[in-house]
Short mmCIF file of C-alpha atoms (C1' of nucleotides) in Angstrom, two decimals:
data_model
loop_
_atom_site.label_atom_id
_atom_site.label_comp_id
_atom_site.label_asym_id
_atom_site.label_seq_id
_atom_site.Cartn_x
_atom_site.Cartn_y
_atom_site.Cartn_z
CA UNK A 107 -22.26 -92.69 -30.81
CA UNK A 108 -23.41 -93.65 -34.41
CA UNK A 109 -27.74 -94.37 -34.55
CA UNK A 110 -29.11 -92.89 -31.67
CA UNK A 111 -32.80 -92.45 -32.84
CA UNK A 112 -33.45 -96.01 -34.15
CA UNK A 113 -36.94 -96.12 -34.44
CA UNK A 114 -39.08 -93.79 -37.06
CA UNK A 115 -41.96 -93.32 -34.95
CA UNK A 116 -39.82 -91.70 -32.21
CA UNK A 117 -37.76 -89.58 -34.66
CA UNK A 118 -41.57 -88.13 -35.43
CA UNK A 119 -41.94 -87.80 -32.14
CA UNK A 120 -38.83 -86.04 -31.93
CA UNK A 121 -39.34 -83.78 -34.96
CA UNK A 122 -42.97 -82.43 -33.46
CA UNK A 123 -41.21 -81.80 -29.85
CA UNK A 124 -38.83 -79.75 -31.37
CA UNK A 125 -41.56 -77.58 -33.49
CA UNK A 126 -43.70 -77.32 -30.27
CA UNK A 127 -40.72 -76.08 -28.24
CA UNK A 128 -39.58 -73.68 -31.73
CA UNK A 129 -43.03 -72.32 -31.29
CA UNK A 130 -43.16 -71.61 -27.60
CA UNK A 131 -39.64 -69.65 -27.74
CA UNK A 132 -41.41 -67.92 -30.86
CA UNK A 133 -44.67 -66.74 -28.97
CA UNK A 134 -42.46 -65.51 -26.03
CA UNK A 135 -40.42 -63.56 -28.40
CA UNK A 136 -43.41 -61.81 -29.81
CA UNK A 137 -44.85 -61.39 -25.90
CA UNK A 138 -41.50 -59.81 -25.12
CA UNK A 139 -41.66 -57.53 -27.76
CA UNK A 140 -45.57 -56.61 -27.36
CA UNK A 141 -44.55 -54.76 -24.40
CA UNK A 142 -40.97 -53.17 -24.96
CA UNK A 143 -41.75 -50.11 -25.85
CA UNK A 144 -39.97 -48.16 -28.90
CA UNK A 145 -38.63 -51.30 -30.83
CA UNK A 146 -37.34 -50.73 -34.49
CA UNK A 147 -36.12 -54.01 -35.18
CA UNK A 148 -38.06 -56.77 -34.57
CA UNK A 149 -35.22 -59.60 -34.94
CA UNK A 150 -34.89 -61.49 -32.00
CA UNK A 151 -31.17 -60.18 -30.76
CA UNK A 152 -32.59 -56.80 -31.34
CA UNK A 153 -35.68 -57.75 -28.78
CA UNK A 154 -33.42 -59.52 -26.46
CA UNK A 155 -30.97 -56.29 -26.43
CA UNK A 156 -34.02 -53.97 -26.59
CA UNK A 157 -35.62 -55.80 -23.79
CA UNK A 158 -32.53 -56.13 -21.77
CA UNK A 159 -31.97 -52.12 -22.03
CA UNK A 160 -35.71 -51.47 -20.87
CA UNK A 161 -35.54 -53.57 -18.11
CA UNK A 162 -32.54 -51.86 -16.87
CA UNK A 163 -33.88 -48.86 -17.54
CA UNK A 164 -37.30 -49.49 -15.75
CA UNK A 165 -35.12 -50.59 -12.54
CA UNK A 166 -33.14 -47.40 -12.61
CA UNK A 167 -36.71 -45.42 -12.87
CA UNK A 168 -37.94 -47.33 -9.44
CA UNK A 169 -34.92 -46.80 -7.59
CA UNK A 170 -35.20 -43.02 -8.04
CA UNK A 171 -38.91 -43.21 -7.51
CA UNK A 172 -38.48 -45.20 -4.49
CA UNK A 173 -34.97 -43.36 -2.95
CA UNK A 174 -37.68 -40.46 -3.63
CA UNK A 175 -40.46 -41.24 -1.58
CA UNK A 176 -38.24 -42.48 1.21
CA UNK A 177 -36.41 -39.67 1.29
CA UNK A 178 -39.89 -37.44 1.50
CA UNK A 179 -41.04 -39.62 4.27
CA UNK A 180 -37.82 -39.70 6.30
CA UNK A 181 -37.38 -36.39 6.28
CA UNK A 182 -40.85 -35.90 7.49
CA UNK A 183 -40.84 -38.50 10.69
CA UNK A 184 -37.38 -36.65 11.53
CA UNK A 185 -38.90 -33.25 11.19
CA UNK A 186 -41.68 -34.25 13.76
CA UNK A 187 -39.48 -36.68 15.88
CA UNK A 188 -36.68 -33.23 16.04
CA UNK A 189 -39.43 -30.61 16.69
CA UNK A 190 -39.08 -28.99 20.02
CA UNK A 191 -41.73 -26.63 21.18
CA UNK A 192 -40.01 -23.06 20.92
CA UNK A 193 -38.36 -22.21 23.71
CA UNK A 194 -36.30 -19.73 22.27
CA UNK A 195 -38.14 -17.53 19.08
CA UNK A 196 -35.46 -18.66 16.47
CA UNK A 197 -37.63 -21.36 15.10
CA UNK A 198 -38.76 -19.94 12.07
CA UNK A 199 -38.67 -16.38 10.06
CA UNK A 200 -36.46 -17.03 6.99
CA UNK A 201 -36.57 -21.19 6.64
CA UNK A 202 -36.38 -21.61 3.22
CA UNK A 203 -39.46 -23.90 2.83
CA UNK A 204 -39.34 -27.04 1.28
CA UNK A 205 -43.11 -27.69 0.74
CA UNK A 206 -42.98 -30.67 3.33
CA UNK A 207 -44.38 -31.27 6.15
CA UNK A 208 -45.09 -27.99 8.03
CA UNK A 209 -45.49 -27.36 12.01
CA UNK A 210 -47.36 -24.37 13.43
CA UNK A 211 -47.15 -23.72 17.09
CA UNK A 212 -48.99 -21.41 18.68
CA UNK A 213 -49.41 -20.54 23.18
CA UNK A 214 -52.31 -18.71 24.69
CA UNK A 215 -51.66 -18.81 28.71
CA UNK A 216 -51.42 -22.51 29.32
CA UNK A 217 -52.97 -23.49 25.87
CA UNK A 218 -50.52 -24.59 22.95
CA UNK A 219 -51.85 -25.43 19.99
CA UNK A 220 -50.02 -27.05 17.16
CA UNK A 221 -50.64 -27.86 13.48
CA UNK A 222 -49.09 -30.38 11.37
CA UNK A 223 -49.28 -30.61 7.75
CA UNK A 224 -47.58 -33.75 7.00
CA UNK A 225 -47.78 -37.24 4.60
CA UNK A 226 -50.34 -39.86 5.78
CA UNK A 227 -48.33 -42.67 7.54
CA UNK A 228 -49.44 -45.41 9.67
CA UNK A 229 -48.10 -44.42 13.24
CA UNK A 230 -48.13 -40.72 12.43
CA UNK A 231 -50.84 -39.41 14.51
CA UNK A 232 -49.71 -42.03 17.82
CA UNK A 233 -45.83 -40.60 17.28
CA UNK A 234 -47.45 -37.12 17.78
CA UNK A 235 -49.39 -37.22 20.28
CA UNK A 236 -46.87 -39.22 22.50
CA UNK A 237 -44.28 -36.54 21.43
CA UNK A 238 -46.48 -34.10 22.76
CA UNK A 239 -47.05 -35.57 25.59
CA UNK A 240 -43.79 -36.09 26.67
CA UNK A 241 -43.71 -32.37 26.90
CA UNK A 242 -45.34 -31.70 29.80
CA UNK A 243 -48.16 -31.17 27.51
CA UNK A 244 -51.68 -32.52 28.48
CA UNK A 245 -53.70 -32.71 25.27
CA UNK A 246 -57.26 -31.42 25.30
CA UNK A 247 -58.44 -31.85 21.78
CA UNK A 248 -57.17 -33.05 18.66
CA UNK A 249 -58.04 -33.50 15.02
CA UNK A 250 -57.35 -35.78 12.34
CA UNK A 251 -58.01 -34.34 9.16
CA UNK A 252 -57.46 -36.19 5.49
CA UNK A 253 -56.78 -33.83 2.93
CA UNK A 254 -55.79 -35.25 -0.85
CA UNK A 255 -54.87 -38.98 -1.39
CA UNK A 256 -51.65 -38.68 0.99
CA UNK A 257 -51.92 -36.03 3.36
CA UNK A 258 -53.05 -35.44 6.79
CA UNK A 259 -53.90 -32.05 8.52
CA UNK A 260 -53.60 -32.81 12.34
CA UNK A 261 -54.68 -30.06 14.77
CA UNK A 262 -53.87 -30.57 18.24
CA UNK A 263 -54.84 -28.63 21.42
CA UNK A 264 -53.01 -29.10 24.30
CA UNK A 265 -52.80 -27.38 28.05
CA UNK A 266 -49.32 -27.00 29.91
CA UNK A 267 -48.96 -29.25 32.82
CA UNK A 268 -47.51 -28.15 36.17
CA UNK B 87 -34.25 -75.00 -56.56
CA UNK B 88 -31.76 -77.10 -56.38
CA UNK B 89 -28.22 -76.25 -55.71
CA UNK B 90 -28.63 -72.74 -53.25
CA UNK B 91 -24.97 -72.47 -51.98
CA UNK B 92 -22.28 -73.43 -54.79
CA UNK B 93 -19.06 -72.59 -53.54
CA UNK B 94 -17.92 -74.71 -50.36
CA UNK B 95 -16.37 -71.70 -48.90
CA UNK B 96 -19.08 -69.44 -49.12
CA UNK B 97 -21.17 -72.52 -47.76
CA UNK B 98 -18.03 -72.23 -44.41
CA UNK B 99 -19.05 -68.67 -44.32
CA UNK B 100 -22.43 -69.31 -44.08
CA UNK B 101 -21.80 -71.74 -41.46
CA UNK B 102 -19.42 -69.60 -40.05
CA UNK B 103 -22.18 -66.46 -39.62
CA UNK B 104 -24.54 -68.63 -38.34
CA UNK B 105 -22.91 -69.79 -35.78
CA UNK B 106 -21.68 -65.74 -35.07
CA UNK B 107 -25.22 -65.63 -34.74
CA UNK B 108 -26.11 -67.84 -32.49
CA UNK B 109 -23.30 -66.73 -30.36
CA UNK B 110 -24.85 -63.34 -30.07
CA UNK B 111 -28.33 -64.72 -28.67
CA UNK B 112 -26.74 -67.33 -26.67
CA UNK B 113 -25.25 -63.85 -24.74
CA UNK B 114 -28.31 -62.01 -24.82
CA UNK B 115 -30.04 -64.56 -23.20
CA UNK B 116 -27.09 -64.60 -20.12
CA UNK B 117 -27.53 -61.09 -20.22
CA UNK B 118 -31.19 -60.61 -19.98
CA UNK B 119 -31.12 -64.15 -17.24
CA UNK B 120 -28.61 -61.72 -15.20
CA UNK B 121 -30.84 -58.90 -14.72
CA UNK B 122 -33.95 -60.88 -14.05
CA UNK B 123 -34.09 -61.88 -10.19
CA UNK B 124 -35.34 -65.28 -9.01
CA UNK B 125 -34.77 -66.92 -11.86
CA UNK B 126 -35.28 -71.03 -10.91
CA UNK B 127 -35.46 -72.57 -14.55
CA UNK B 128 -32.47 -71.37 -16.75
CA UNK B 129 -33.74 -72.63 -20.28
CA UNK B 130 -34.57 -70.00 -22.44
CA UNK B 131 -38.32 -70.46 -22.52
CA UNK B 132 -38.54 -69.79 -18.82
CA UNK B 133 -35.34 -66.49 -19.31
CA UNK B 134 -38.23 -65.51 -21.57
CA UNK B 135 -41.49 -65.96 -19.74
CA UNK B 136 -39.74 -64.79 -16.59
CA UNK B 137 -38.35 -61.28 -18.09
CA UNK B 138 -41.78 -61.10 -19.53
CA UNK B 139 -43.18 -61.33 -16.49
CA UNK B 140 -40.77 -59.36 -14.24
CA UNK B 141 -41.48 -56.16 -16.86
CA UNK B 142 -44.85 -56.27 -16.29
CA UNK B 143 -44.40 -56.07 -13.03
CA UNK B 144 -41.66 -53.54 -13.24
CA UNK B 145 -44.51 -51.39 -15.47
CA UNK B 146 -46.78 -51.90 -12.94
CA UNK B 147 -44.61 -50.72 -9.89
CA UNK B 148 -43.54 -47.68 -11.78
CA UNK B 149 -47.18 -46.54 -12.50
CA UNK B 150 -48.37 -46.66 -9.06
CA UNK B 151 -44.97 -45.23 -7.63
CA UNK B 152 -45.68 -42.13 -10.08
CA UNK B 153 -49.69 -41.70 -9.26
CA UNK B 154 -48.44 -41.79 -5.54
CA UNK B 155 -45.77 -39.26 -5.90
CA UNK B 156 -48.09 -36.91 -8.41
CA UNK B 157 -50.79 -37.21 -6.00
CA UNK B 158 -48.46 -35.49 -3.27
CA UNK B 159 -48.06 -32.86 -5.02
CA UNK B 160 -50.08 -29.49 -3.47
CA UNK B 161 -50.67 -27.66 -6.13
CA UNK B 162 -50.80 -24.34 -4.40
CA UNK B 163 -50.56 -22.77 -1.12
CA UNK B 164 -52.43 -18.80 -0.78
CA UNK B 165 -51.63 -17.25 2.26
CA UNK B 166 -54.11 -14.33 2.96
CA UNK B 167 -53.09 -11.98 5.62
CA UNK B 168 -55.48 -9.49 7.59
CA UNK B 169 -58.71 -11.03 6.06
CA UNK B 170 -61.62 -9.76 7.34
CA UNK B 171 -64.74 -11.67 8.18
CA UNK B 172 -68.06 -10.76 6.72
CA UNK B 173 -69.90 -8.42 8.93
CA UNK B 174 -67.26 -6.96 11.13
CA UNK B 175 -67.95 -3.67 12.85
CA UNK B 176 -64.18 -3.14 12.65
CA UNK B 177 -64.44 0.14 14.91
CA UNK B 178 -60.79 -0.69 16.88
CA UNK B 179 -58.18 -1.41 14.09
CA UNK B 180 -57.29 -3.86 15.69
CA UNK B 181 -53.96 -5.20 17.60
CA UNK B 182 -53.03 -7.75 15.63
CA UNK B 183 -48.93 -8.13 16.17
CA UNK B 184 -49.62 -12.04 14.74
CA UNK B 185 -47.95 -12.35 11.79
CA UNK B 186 -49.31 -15.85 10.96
CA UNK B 187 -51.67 -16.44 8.67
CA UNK B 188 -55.43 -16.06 9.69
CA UNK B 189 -56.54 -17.62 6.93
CA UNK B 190 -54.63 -20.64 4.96
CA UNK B 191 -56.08 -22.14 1.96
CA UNK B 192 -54.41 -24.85 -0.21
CA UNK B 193 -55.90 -27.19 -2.95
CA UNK B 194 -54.67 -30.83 -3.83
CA UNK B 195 -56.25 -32.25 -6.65
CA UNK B 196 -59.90 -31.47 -6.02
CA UNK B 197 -59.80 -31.08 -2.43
CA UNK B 198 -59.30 -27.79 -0.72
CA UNK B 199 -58.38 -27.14 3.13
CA UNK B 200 -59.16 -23.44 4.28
CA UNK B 201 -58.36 -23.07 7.62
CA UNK B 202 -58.91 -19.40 9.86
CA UNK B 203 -57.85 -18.82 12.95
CA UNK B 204 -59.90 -15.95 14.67
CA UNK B 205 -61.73 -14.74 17.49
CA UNK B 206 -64.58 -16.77 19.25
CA UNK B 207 -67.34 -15.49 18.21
CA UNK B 208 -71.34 -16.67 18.02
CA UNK B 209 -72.16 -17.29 14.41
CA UNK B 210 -68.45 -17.13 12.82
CA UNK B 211 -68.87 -20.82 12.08
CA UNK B 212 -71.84 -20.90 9.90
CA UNK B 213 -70.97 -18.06 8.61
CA UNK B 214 -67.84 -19.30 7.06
CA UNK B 215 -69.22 -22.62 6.10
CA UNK B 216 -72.01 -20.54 4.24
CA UNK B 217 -69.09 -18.36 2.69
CA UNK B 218 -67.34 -21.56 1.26
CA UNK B 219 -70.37 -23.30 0.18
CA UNK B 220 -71.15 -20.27 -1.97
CA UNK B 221 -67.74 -20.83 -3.79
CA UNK B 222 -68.71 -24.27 -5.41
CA UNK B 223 -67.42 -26.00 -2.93
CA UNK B 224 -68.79 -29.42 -1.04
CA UNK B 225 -67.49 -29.56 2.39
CA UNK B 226 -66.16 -32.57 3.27
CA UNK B 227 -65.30 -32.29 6.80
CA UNK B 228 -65.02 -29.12 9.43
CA UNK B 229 -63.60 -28.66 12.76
CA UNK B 230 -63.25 -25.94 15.30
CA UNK B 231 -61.16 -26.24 18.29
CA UNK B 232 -61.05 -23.58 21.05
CA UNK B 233 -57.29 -22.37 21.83
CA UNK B 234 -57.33 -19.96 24.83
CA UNK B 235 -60.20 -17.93 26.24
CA UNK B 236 -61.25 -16.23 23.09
CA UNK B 237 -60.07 -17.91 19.91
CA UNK B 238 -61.19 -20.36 17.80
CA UNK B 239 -59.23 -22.23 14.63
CA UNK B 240 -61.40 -23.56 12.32
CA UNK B 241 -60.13 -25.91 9.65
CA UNK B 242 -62.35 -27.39 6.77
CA UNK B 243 -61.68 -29.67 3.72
CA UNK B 244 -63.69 -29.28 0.56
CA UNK B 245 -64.15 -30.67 -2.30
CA UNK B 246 -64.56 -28.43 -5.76
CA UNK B 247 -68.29 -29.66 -7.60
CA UNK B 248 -68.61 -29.63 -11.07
"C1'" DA C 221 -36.94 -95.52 -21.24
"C1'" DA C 222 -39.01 -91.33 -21.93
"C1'" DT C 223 -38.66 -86.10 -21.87
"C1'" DA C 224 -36.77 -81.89 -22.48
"C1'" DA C 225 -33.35 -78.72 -23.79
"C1'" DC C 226 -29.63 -77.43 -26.64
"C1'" DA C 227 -26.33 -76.34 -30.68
"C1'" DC C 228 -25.49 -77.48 -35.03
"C1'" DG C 229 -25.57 -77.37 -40.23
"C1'" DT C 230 -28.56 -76.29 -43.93
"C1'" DG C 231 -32.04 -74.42 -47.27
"C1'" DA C 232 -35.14 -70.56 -48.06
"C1'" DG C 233 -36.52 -65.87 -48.37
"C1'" DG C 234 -35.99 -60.82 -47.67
"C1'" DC C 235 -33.69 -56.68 -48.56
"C1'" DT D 30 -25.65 -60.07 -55.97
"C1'" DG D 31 -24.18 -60.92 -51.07
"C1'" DC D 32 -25.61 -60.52 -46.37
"C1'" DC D 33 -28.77 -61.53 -42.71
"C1'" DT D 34 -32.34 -63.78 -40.39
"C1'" DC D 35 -35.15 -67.46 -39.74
"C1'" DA D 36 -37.20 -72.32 -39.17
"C1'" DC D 37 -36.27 -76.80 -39.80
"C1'" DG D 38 -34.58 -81.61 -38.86
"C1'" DT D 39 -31.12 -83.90 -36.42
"C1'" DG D 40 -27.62 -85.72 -33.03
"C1'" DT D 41 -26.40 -85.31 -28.39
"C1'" DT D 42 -26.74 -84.79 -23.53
"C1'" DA D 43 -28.81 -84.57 -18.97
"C1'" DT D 44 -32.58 -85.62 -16.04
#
DNA sequence: AATAACACGTGAGGC
DNA sequence: TGCCTCACGTGTTAT
């Protein structure tokens, strides 16, 4: 319609919400750009499109750092939950040897020992020992051991029941 | 001054580029709103304050993701083979058809795990914990299992002193 | 009615 | 000088 804002006092009113909104966008843009790293110009499409990049840039980085770690801990829980105490000798003389978790079995008469060198996980040490025990394996001793921020050397002792 | 823009068709051009402009943020802003998750408030004070926001977080998720995954890294792994303990009258060369390690060090960070598997013996214990202690190293946690009638496997974690 | 958000046209200043 | 970017005041709309 024609005169919306009639009275003066409310066009001032108007006037200093729109410079108090102006200057909040304005101190966001400078936020934004405070911590986008690399920026060469500072003109707010460039910090939007800057910013924009980064972000998607910074979500690519966590999805490989997190597909990462899973995969490191997967591959460790499977390695434990697929161990089999040797029965036959083929277990291991040319595995190529990813770093990961490692498994050292050894049998003296009725005593079996076994070593795991693995990634500190809440359950680890229960999912052992009950997959140890399932193996007609009655365990005598055992050892937690942290080692590093992440790891865990766990030494287990156990006798062969009949 | 006075009169800035003289010709009415460079004053439409002006108008025109302006409102190119404004175009161009206007997408930048759907852009950057698209790649934000959770977004409740759609005005572009909260776009901004929630991207802000999210890439601080995003910053913050990546850090710890790479101190976790640099922290797993084992720096080295030295394998010594037919390592003999101090003070051996080694008058049998002995029968040792074991071709696993008897004595497995490995260092993360500043820890270091040394762990020997050998035969019982009175006095092998201290004897080792003496040896490592003289190698500026603080040990942090030791523990000997017996495995069979006659051997013991000793594992320690250390910690490198200044 | 009051508030908040937006797009617009416009003048000013920086290369 | 043109081109670009900005901040400003304003009208309009939706809540």
């Amino acid at each position: 319609m024609a005169a919306a804002t009639r009275s003066p006092s409310h066009a001032q009113d108007h006037i200093l919400a729109e410079r108090k909104r102006r200057e909040k966008l304005s101190q966001r843009f400078i936020a934004l750009s405070s911590i986008v790293p690399g920026l060469k110009k500072m003109d707010k499409a460039s910090v939007l499109g800057d910013a924009i990049k980064y972000v998607k840039h910074l979500q690519e980085k966590i999805k490989q750092l997190e597909e990462q770690t899973k995969k490191r801990t997967v591959e460790s829980v499977v390695l434990v939950k697929r161990y089999h105490l040797p029965a036959d000798d083929d277990s291991n003389s040319s595995s190529n040897d990813d770093d990961l978790p490692e498994i050292e079995a050894r049998a003296s008469e009725r005593d079996v020992m076994i070593r795991i060198h693995c990634e500190k996980q809440p359950g680890v040490l229960a999912k052992v020992l009950t997959e140890v025990e399932s193996l007609h394996l009655s365990i005598v001793n055992s050892s937690v051991m942290p080692f590093g921020n992440s790891t865990l050397d766990i030494t287990i002792v156990a006798q062969v029941t009949n």
